[in-house]
XYZ file of C-alpha atoms in Angstrom:
601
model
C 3.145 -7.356 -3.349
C 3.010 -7.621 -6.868
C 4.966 -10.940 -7.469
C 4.775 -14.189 -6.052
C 7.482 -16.149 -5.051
C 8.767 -18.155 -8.461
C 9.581 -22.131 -7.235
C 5.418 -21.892 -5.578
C 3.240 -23.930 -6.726
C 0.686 -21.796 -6.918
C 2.981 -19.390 -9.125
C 3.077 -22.148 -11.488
C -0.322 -22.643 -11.691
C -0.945 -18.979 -12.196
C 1.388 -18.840 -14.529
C 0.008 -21.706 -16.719
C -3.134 -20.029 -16.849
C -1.752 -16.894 -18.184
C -0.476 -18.786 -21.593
C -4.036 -20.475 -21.166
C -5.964 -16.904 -21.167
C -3.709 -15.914 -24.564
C -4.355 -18.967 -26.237
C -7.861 -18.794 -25.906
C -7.859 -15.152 -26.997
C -5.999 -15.744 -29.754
C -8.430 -18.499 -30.648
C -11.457 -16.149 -30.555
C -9.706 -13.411 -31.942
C -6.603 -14.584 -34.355
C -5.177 -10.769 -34.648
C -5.043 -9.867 -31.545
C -1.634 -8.597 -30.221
C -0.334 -10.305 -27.073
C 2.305 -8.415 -24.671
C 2.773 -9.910 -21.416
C 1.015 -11.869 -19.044
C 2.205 -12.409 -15.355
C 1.043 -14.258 -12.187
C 0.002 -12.137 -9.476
C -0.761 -12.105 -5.948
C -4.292 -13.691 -6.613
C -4.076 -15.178 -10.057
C -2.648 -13.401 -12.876
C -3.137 -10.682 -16.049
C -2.452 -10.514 -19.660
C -2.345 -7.342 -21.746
C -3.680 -7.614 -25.423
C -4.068 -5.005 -28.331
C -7.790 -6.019 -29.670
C -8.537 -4.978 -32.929
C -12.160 -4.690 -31.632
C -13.206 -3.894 -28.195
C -14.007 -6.865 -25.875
C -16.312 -6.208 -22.665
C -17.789 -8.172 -19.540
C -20.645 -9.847 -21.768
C -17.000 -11.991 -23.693
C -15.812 -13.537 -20.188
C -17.953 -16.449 -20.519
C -17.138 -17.060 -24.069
C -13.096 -16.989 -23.179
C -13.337 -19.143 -19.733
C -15.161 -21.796 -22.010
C -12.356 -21.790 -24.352
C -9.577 -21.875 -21.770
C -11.411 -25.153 -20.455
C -11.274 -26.726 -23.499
C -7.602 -25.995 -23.484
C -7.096 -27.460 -20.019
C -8.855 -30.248 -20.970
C -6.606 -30.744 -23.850
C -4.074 -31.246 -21.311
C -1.307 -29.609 -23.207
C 2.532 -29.895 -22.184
C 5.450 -27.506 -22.342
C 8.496 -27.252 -24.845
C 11.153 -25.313 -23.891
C 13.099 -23.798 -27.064
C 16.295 -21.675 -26.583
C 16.744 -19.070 -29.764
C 19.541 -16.667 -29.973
C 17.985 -13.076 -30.131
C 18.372 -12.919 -34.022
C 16.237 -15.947 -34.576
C 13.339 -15.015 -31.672
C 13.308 -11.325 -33.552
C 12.537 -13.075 -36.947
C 9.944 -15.585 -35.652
C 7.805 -12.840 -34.179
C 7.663 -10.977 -37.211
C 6.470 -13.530 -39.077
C 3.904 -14.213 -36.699
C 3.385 -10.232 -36.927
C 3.558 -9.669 -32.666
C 5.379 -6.377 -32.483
C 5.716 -6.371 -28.813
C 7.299 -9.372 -28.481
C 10.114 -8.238 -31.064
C 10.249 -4.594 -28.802
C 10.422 -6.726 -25.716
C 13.273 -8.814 -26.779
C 15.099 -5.795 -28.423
C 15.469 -3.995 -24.742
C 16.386 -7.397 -22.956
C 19.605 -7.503 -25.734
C 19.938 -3.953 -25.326
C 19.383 -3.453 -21.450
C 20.428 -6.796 -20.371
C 22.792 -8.098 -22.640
C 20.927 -11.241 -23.249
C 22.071 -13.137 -26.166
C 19.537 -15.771 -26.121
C 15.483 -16.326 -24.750
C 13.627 -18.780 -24.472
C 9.564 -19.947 -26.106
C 7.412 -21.887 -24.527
C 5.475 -23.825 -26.735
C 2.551 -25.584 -25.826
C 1.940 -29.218 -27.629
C -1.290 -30.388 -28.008
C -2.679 -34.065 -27.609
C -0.545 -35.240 -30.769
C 2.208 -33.135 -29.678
C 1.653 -30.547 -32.306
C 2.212 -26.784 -31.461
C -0.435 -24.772 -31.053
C 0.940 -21.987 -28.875
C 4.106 -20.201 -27.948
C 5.137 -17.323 -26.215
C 7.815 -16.034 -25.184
C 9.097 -16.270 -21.148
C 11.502 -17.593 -18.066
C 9.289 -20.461 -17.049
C 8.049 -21.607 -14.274
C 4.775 -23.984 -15.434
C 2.749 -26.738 -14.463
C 3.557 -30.240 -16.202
C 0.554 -30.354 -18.369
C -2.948 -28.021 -18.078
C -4.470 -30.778 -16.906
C -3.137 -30.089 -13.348
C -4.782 -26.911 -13.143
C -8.772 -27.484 -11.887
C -11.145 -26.338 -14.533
C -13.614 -24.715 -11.932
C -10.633 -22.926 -9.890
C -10.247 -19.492 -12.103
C -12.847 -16.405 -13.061
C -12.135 -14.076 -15.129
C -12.823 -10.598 -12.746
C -12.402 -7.913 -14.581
C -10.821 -5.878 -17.559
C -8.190 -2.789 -17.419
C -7.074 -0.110 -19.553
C -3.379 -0.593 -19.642
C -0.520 1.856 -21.610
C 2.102 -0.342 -22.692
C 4.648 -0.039 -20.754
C 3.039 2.311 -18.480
C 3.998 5.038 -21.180
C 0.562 7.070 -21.835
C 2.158 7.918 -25.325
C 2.135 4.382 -25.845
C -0.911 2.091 -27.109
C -3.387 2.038 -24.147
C -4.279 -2.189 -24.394
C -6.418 -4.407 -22.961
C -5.872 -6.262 -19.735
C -8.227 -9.053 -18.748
C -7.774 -9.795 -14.611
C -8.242 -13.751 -14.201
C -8.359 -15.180 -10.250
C -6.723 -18.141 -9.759
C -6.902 -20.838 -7.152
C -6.074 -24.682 -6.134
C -9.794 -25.442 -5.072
C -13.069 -23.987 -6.273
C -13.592 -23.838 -2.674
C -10.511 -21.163 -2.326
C -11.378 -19.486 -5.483
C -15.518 -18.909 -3.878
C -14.029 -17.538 -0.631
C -11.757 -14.913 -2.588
C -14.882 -13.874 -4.248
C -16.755 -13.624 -1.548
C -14.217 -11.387 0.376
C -13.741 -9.050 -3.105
C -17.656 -9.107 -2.735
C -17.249 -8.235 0.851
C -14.131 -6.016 0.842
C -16.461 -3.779 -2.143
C -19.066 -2.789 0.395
C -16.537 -1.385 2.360
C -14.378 0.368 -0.063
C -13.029 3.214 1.447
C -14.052 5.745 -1.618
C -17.988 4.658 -0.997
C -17.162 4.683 3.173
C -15.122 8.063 2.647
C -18.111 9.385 0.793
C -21.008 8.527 3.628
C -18.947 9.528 6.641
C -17.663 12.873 4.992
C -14.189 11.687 5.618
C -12.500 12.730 2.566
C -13.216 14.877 -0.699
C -12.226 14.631 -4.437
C -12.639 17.497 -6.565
C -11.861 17.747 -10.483
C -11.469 21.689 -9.491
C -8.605 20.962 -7.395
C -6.840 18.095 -9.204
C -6.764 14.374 -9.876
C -4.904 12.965 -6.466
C -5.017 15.908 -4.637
C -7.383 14.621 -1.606
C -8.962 16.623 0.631
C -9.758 15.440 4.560
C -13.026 16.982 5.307
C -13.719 17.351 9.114
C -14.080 13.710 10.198
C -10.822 12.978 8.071
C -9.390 15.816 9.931
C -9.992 14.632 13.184
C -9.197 10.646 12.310
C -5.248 12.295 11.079
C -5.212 14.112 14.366
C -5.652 11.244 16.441
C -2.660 9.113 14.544
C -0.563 12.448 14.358
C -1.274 13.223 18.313
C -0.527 9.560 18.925
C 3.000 8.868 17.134
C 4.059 11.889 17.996
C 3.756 11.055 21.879
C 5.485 7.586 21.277
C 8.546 9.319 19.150
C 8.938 12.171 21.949
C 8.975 8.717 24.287
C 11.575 7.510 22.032
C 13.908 10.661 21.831
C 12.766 12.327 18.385
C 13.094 15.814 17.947
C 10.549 17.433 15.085
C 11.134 19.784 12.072
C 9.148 21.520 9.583
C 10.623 21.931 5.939
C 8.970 23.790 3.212
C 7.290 22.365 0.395
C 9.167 23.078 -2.427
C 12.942 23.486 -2.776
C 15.573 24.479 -5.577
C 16.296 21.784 -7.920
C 19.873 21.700 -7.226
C 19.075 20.361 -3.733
C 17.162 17.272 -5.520
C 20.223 16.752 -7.857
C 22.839 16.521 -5.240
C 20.124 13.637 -3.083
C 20.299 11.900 -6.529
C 16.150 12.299 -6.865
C 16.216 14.107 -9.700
C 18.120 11.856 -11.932
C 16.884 8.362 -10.364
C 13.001 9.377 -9.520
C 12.516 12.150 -12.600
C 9.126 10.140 -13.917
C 7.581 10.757 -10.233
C 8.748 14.753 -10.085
C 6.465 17.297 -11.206
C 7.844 19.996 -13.542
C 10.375 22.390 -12.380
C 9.137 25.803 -11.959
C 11.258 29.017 -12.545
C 11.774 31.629 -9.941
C 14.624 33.914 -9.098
C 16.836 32.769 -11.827
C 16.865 29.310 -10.213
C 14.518 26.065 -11.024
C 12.209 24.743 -7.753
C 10.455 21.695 -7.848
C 7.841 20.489 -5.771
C 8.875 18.364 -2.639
C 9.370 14.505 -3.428
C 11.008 13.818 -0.435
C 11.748 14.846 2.930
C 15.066 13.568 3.007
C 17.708 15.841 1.717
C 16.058 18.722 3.828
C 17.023 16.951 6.715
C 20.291 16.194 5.500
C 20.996 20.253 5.266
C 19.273 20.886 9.022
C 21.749 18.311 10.273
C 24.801 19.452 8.140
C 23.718 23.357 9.725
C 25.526 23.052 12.794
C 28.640 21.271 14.336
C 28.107 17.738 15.550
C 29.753 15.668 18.282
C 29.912 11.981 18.837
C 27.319 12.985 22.131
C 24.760 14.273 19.753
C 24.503 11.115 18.016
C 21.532 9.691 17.509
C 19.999 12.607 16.316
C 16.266 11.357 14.951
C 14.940 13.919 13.349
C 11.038 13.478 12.722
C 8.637 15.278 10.709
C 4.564 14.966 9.435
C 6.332 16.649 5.841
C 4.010 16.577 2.973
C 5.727 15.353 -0.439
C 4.421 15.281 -3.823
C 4.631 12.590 -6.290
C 3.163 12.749 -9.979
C 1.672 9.723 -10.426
C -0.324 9.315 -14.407
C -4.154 10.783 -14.133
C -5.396 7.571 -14.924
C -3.656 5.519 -11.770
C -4.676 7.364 -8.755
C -7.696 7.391 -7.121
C -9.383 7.731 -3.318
C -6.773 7.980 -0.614
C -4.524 5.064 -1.561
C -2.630 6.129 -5.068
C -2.321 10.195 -4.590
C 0.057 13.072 -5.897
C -0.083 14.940 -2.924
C 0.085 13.323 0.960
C 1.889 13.534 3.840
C 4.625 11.164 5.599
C 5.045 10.510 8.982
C 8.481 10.917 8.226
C 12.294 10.371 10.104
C 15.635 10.451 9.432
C 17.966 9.192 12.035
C 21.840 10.194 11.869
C 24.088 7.838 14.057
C 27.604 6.387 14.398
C 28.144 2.894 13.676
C 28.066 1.126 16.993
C 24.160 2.244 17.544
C 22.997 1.569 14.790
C 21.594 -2.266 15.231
C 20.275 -0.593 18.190
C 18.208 2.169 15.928
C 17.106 -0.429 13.944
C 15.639 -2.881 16.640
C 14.221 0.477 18.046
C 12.468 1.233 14.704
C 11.126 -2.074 14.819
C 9.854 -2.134 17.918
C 8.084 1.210 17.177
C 6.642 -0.347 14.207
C 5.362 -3.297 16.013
C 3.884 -1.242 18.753
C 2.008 0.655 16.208
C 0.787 -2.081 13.784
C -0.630 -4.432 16.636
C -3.015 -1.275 18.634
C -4.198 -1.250 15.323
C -5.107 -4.548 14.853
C -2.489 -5.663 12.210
C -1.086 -8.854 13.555
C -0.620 -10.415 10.118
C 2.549 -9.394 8.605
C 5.810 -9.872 6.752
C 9.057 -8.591 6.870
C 10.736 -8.167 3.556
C 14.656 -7.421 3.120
C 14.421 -5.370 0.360
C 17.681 -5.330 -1.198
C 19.572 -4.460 -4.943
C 19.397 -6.359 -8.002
C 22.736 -7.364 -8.469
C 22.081 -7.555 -12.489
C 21.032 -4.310 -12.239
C 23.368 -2.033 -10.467
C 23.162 1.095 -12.803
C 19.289 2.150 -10.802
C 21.109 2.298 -7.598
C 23.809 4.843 -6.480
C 26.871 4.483 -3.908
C 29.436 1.672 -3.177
C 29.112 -1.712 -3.741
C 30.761 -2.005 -0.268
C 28.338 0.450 1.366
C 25.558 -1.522 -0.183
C 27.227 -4.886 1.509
C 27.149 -3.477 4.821
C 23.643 -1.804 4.541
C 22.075 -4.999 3.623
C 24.426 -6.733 6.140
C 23.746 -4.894 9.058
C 19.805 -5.069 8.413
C 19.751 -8.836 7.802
C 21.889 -9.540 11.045
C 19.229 -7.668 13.253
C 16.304 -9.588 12.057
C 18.143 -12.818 12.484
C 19.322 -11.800 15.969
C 15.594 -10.836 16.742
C 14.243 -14.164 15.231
C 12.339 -11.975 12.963
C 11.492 -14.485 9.645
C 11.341 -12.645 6.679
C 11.245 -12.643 2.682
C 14.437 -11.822 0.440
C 13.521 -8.642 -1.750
C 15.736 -8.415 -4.656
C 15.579 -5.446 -6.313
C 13.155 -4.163 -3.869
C 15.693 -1.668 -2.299
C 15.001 2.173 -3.168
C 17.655 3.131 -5.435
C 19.780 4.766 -2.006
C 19.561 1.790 0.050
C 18.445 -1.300 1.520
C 15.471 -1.554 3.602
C 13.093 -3.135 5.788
C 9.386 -3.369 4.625
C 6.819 -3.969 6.419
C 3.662 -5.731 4.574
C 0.572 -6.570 6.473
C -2.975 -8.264 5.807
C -5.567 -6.722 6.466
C -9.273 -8.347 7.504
C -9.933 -9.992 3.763
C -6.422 -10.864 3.762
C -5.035 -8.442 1.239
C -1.680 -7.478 1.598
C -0.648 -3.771 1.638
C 2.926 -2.472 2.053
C 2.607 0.522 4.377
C 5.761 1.663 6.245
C 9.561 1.566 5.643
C 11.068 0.414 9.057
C 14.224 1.192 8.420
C 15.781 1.811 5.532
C 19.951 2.354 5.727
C 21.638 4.875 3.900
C 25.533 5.150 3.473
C 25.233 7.541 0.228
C 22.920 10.420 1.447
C 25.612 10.896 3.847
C 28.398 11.215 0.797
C 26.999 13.316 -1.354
C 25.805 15.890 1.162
C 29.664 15.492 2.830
C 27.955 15.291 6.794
C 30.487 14.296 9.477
C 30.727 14.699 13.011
C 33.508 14.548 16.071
C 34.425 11.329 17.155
C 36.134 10.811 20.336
C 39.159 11.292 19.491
C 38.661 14.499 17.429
C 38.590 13.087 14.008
C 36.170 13.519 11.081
C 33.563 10.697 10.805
C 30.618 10.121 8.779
C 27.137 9.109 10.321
C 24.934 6.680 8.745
C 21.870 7.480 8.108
C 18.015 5.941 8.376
C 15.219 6.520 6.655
C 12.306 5.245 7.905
C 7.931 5.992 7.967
C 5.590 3.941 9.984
C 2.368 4.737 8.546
C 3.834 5.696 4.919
C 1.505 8.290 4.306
C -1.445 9.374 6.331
C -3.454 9.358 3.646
C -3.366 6.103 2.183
C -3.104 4.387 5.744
C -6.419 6.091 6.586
C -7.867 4.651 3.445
C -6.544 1.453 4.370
C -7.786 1.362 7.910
C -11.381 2.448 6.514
C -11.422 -0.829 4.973
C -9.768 -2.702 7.778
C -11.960 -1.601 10.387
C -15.077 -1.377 7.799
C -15.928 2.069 8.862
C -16.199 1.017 12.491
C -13.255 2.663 14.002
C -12.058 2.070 17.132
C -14.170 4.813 20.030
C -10.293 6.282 20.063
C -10.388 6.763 16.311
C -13.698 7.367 15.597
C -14.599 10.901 14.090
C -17.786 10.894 16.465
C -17.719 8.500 19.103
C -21.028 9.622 20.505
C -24.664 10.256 19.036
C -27.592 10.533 21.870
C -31.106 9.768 20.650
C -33.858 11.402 22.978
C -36.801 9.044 22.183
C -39.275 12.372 22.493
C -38.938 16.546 22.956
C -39.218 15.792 26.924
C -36.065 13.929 26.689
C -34.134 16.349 25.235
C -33.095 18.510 28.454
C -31.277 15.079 29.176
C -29.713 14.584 26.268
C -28.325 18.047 26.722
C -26.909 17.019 30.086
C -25.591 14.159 28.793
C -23.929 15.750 25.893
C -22.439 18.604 28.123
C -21.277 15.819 30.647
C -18.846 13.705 27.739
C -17.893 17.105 26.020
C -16.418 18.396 29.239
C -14.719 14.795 29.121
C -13.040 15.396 25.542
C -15.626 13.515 23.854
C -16.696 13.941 20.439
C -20.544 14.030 20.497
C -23.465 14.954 18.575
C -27.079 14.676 19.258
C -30.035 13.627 17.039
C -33.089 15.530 17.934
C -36.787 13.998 18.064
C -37.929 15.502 14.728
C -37.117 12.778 13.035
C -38.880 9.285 13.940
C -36.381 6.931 16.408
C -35.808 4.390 13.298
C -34.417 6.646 11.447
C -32.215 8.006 13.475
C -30.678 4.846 14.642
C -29.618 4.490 10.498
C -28.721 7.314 10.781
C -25.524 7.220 13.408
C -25.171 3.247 11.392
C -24.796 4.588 8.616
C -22.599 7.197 10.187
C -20.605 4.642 11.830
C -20.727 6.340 15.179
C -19.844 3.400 17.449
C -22.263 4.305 20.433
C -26.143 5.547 20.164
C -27.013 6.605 23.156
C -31.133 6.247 23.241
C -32.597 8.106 25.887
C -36.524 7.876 27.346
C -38.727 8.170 30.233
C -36.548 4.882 32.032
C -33.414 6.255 31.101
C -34.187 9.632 32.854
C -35.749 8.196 36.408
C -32.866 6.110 36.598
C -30.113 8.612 35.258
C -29.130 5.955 32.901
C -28.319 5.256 29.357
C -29.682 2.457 26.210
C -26.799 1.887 24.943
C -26.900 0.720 21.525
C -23.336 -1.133 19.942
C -22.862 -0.070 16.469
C -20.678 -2.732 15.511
C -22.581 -5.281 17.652
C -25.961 -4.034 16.946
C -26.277 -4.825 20.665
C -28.099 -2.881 23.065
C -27.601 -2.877 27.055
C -28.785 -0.235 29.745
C -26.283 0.767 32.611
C -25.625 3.873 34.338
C -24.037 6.900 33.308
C -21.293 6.314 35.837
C -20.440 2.924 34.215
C -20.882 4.430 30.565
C -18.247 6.713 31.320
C -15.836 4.908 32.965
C -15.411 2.525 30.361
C -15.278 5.183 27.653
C -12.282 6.568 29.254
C -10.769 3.181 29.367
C -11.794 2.535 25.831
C -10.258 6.254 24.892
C -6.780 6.044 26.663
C -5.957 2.512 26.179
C -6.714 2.236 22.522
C -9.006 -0.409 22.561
C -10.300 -1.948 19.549
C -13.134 -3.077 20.655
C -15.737 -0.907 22.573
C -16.202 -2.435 26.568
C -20.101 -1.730 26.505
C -22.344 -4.284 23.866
């Protein structure tokens, strides 16, 4: 979530410190160009055009000039200028993008007047403006001098054009308390030993390659086996659930994209058509109007309905080189995808089922922390959207009633909805409390339906049209796997884990034991490896750490008289003894109920 609520404190603070950051740049460095500056989930940005390059070694030199600011304790003046007037006073003050932004909100949004925000210093002279909606503190002197840190600078294209000028943007955390401000420090600090491009690396879970592409991931074996174990398990739980599954190919003819409305409304993210056959393909963005065509390929009564339709289909977005990166911003990935076709009655029914699937999933997972957002239009701007006004009304309608009637709180997305429909999002926090939105659970679509002319038999032999649900759980395997790296810090659950067993015989006579064991939890379904003696016992031990295997298995003279096992807790870095017997019981346990947390250490 990019944005935080507006009326927040917090947001106002943030977004003081924003006009803060460009005043002090501008003090340091009068010809800089300043764009925009926004508060964000965890402080704020601004994006500058330096006439010189800035770097890490200038971040103390610009927080000691924004203190002096704050402790200037400047106020706000609000000044409403018709467009003409706003145009003319940023050319005299020579700030190009302010004039370009103001053009495209007359242009765009029909605006006929914007406001400044000056900033009056302790005479009440001005000594900054810039231009925005508002939302401030009183006076800089509420915001605490030792609650922001500047974190980092960005590349940025203006306008997130890469024929535009690539600018600066400076990263600045923002919090109430120096105490908050330390502990989101502390869990970046954290949260960056366990990034899941350093984790991916060590436990050969994933591969990058310039050869094959920028966002093209590859799972290596571990990765492989981690997808399996998600894939295996939703797909028992939608069979459960009365999903049927389909395969669609990967790219289609571009026609089929124009008639869904992707092509014209999601062009930037399409890669370029290709020719073949006297007709133009393009890659796969979405699932969707493949579905559309195997439900529109046969006759359909009122008794078919629901038909859920549910597919693992890999899409392809183009995303610019310079924004993706690991497993979580990719070109290529694949969706644990659905598409549910139903008649009116069911479908608050489909949705509280979706939900309930969604729950079910998130919480085995450990994901108890999370928000529901009704992502809906932007009434102001109704030309990104397609269908009805009256279909949108009763999309958004029929979504909102179910999460009252479930007691579900949630936030109010406008202009969140995908440009087809309302929807459902599902945001959760991870372990350092960042907030990723991951599934789509449901989204309701009264248009898809239209354009592809679907119907089916009612019961009383006339034409209807089913409404239609998108919806993915996981989003994308990829980028949930990244996430959950990070989540569970490498230490996946025994269910998830790539290897879930590594035995350690202490010396060569051990070994015929650690073969017996090994045989014993591979007839099981276990996924084991052994680490022979020829290495010293330390080392071994970092190894499977390192490996994140979540159960070592050390095995010596003891462990053989008494047909036991040292069982050393990854995770716990705790080490018990108990029978094989035991050790295997609770492994299955561990394995079929999904624990999170191993039974043994």
């Amino acid at each position: 979530m990019n944005n935080v609520p507006a009326p927040d404190d917090l947001y106002k603070l943030r977004h003081s410190l924003a006009h803060v950051l460009a005043q002090a740049v501008l003090k340091l460095w009068p010809d800089t160009l300043i764009t925009i500056g926004p508060p964000i989930d965890t402080g704020c940005y601004y994006d500058f055009l330096f006439s010189q390059p800035i770097s890490e070694n200038d971040f103390s030199k610009i927080e000691k000039e924004m203190k002096k600011i704050i402790y200037q304790k400047q106020t706000f003046r609000c000044d409403t200028l018709n467009v003409a007037d706003a145009k003319k006073y940023w050319k005299t003050h020579k700030q190009r993008f302010k004039v370009e932004l103001i053009e495209d909100l007359a242009k765009n949004d029909g605006v006929e007047t914007v406001t400044h925000y000056a900033n009056l210093g302790p005479k009440g002279e001005e000594v900054f403006v810039d231009l925005c909606r508002g939302g401030h503190v009183e006076n800089f002197g509420e915001i605490p001098v030792d609650g922001f840190k500047i974190m980092s600078i960005a590349g940025a294209y203006w306008r997130g054009d890469e024929k535009r000028e690539q600018l600066t943007r400076i990263y600045l955390a923002a919090f109430p308390s120096k105490a908050e401000l330390d502990a989101h420090v502390k869990m970046l600090e954290e949260a960056a030993k366990v990034d899941h491009r350093k984790l991916g690396r060590s436990m050969s879970i994933f591969v990058l390659s310039d050869v094959v592409g920028p966002g093209l991931p590859m799972l290596a074996p571990n990765g492989a086996i981690i997808r399996q174990e998600l894939e295996g398990w939703i797909r028992e739980e939608l069979k459960r659930r009365g999903y049927s599954f389909a395969y669609t190919p990967n790219i289609g003819r571009a026609d089929l994209y124009k008639k869904s409305g992707h092509l014209s409304h999601f062009k930037d993210s399409i890669f370029p058509l290709m020719q073949a056959d006297d007709a133009e393909y393009v890659l796969k963005p979405m699932n969707c109007p493949h579905h559309v065509e195997i439900y529109k390929s046969d006759a359909r009564s009122y008794r078919d309905l629901p038909l859920r339709l549910a597919e693992f289909g890999t899409v392809y977005r183009y995303e610019k080189s310079g924004q993706v990166g690991g497993l979580t911003r990719v070109r290529g990935f694949t969706q644990d995808d659905a598409h549910l076709f139903m008649r009116p009655e069911q479908m608050e029914e489909e949705i509280e089922g979706i939900l309930d699937l969604a729950f079910t999933i998130y919480r085995t997972l450990g994901f108890n922390d999370f928000v529901l957002r009704l992502s809906r239009r932007d009434p102001k701007n109704m030309e990104k959207y397609i269908g009805t006004p009256e279909n949108w009304d009763k999309a958004e309608a029929a979504l909102e009633k179910v999460l009252k009637k479930l007691k579900l709180p949630f936030i109010d997305g406008v202009g969140e909805a995908a440009f087809y429909g309302p929807k459902i999002d599902l945001i959760v926090k991870d372990v350092f409390g960042r907030e990723w939105q991951l599934g789509t659970i449901p989204q309701v679509d009264y248009n898809m339906p239209e354009r592809f002319d679907i119907h089916y038999t009612d019961s009383d032999g006339t034409q209807k049209r089913p409404i239609m649900m998108h919806r993915a759980i996981f989003g994308s395997f990829e980028r949930f796997i990244g996430v959950l790296i990070e989540h569970f810090r490498g230490h996946f659950p025994l269910w998830l884990a790539p290897l879930q067993v590594a035995i350690i015989p202490v010396a060569q006579t051990h070994e015929d034991y650690a073969a017996e064991i090994a045989l014993l939890l591979k007839k099981e379904g276990m996924r084991v490896i052994s680490l022979p003696h020829t290495d010293s016992l330390g080392k071994r031990i970092r190894e499977g750490e390192t490996r994140r295997i979540p159960y070592l298995l050390v095995v010596g003279d003891k462990e053989m008289e008494l047909k036991s096992v040292a069982v050393r807790n990854v995770k716990t870095k705790k080490q018990v003894v108990v029978t094989m017997k035991e050790f295997m019981e609770k492994l299955k346990v561990d394995v079929t109920e999904r624990k999170l947390e191993a039974s043994i250490g």
